[in-house]
Tab-separated table of C-alpha atoms in Angstrom:
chain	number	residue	atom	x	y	z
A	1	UNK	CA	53.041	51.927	72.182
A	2	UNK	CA	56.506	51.784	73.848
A	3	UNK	CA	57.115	53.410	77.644
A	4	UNK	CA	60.094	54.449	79.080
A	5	UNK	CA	60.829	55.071	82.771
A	6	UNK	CA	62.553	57.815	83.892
A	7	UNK	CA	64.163	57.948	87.509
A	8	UNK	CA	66.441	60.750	88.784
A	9	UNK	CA	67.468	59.047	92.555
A	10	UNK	CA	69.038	62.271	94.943
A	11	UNK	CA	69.751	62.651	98.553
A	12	UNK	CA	67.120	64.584	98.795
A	13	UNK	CA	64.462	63.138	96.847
A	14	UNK	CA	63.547	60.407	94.141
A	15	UNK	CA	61.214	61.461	91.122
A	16	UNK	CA	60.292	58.985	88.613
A	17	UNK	CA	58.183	59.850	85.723
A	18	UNK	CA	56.747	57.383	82.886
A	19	UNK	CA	56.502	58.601	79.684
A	20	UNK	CA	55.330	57.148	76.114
A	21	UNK	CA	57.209	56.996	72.784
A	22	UNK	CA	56.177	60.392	71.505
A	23	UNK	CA	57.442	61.910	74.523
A	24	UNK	CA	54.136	62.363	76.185
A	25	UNK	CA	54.932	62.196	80.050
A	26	UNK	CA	52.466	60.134	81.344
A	27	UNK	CA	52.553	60.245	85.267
A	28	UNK	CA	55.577	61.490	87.540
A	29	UNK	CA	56.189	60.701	91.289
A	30	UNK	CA	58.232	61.751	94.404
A	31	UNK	CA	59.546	60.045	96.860
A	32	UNK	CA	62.505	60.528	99.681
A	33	UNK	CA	65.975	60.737	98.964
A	34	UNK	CA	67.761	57.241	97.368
A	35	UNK	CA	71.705	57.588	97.981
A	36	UNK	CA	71.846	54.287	99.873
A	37	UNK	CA	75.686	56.006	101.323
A	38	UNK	CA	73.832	58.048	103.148
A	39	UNK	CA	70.351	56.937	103.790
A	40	UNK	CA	71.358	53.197	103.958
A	41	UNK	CA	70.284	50.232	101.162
A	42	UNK	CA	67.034	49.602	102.910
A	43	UNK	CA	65.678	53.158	102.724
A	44	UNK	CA	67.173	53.648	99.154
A	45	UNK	CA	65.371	50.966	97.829
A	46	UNK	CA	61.796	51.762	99.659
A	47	UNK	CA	62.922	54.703	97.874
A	48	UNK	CA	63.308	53.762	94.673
A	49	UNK	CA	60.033	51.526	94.402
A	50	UNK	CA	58.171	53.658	96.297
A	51	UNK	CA	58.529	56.114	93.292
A	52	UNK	CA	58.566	54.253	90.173
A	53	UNK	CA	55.328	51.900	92.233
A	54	UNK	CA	53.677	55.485	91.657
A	55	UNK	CA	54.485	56.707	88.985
A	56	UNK	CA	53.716	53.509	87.145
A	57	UNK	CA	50.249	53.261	88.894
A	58	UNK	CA	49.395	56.635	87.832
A	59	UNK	CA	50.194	56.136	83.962
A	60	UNK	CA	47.826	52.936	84.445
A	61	UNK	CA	51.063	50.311	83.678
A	62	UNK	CA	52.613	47.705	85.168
A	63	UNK	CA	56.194	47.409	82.896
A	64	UNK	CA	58.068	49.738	80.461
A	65	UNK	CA	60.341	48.569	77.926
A	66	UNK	CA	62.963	50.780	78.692
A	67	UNK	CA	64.079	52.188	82.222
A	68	UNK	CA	66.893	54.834	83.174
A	69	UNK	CA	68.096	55.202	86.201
A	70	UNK	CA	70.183	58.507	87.376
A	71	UNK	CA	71.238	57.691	90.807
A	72	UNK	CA	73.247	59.978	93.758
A	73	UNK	CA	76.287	57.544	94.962
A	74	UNK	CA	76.453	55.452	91.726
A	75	UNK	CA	80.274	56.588	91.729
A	76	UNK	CA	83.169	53.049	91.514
A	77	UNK	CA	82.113	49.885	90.141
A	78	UNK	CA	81.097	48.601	94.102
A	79	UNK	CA	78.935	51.312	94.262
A	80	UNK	CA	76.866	50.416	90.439
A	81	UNK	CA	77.059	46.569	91.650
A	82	UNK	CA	75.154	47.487	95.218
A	83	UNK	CA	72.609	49.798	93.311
A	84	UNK	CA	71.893	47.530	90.672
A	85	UNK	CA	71.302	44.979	93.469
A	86	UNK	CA	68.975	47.533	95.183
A	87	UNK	CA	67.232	47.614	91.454
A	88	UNK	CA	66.903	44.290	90.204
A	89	UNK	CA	63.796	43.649	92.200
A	90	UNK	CA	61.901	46.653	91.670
A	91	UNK	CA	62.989	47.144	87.819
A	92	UNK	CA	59.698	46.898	86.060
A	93	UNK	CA	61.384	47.682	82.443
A	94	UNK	CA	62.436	44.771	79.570
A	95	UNK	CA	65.989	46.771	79.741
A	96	UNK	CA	67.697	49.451	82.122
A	97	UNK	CA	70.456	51.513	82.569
A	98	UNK	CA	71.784	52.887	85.461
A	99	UNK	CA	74.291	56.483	85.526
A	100	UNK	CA	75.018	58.482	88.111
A	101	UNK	CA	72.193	61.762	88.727
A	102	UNK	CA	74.414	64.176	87.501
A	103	UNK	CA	74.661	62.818	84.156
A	104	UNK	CA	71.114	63.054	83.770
A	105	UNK	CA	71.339	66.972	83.494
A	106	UNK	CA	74.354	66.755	81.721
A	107	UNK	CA	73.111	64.548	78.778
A	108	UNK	CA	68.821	66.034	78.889
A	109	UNK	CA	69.518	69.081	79.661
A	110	UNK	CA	69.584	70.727	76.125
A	111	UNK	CA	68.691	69.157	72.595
A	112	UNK	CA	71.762	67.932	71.088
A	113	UNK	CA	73.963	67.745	74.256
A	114	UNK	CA	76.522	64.913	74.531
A	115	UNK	CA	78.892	64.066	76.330
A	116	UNK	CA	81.436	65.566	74.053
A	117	UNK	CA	79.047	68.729	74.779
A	118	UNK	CA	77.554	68.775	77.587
A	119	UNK	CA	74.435	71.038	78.589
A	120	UNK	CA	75.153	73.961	81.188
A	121	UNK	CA	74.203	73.143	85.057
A	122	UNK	CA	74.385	75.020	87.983
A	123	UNK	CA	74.275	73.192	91.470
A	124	UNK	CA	71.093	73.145	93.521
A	125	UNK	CA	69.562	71.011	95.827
A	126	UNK	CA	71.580	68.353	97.862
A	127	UNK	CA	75.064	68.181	96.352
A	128	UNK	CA	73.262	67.602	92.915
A	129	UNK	CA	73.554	69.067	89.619
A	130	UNK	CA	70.079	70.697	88.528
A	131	UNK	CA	69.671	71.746	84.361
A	132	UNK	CA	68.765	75.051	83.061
A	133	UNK	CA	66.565	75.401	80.910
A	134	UNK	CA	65.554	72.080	80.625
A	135	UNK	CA	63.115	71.339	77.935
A	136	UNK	CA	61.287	69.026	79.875
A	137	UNK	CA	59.509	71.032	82.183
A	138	UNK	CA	56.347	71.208	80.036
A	139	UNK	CA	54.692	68.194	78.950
A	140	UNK	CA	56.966	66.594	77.021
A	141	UNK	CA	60.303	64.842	77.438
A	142	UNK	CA	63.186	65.841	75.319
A	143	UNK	CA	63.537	63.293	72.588
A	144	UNK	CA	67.247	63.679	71.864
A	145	UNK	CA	68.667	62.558	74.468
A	146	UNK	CA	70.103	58.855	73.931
A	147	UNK	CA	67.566	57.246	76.284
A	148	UNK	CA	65.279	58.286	73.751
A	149	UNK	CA	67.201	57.341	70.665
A	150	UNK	CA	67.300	53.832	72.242
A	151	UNK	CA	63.590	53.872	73.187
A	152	UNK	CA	62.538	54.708	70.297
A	153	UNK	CA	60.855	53.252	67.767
A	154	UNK	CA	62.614	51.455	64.772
């Protein structure tokens, strides 16, 4: 069985949430907000481990094979170098990726959606972008976006 690792990094809060190849959401954890421009890099990485440490604990694991990270000031090229430096440490996956948070809703938050055709948001929370009608608020993760297409199996 493959696991992916799923972490969507705000001003507001961190939530990362392990889930298996079927799309079977394993564990899911919160945490305090990660933007390290406004929080600072120590407190966005306590952050950021602080969440996926949970979440991983609670699915019983201690690596994935695939990790995505959606994080709140991953904006220039500086700012992807600093976060992936905040990251590397705490990155318990065989690969990663790291967007900004708003492309997480833009790219999950309806089967099919793509950057060519995006899913609908609405702002809420912190200067975010939250989905509606996001599939995944049951007990399943949506298995087309292309996280999952490269997490799953072959």
């Amino acid at each position: 069985m493959r696991y992916l690792l799923a972490v969507d990094g705000g001003n507001s809060k961190t939530l990362a949430a392990v889930a298996d190849e079927t799309g079977q959401v394993l564990s899911a954890a919160l945490s305090g907000g990660c933007n390290y421009q406004s929080c600072g890099k120590q407190a966005a990485a306590r952050a950021i481990g602080e969440a996926v440490g949970k979440a991983l604990s609670a699915a019983g694991l201690e690596r994935v094979d695939f990790a995505c990270y959606g994080i709140a000031g991953a904006d220039r090229d500086k700012d992807f170098e600093t976060i992936r430096g905040l990251i590397a440490p705490l990155d318990p996956a065989r690969e990663s990726v790291l967007v900004n948070d708003t492309l997480l809703a833009l790219r999950a938050a309806t089967p099919g959606a793509t950057m060519a055709r995006p899913a609908r948001s609405t702002p809420s929370g912190t200067r975010s972008t939250r989905s509606r009608g996001c599939p995944c608020r049951g007990t399943r993760a949506p298995r087309s976006t292309s996280v999952w297409r490269r997490a799953a199996p072959r």
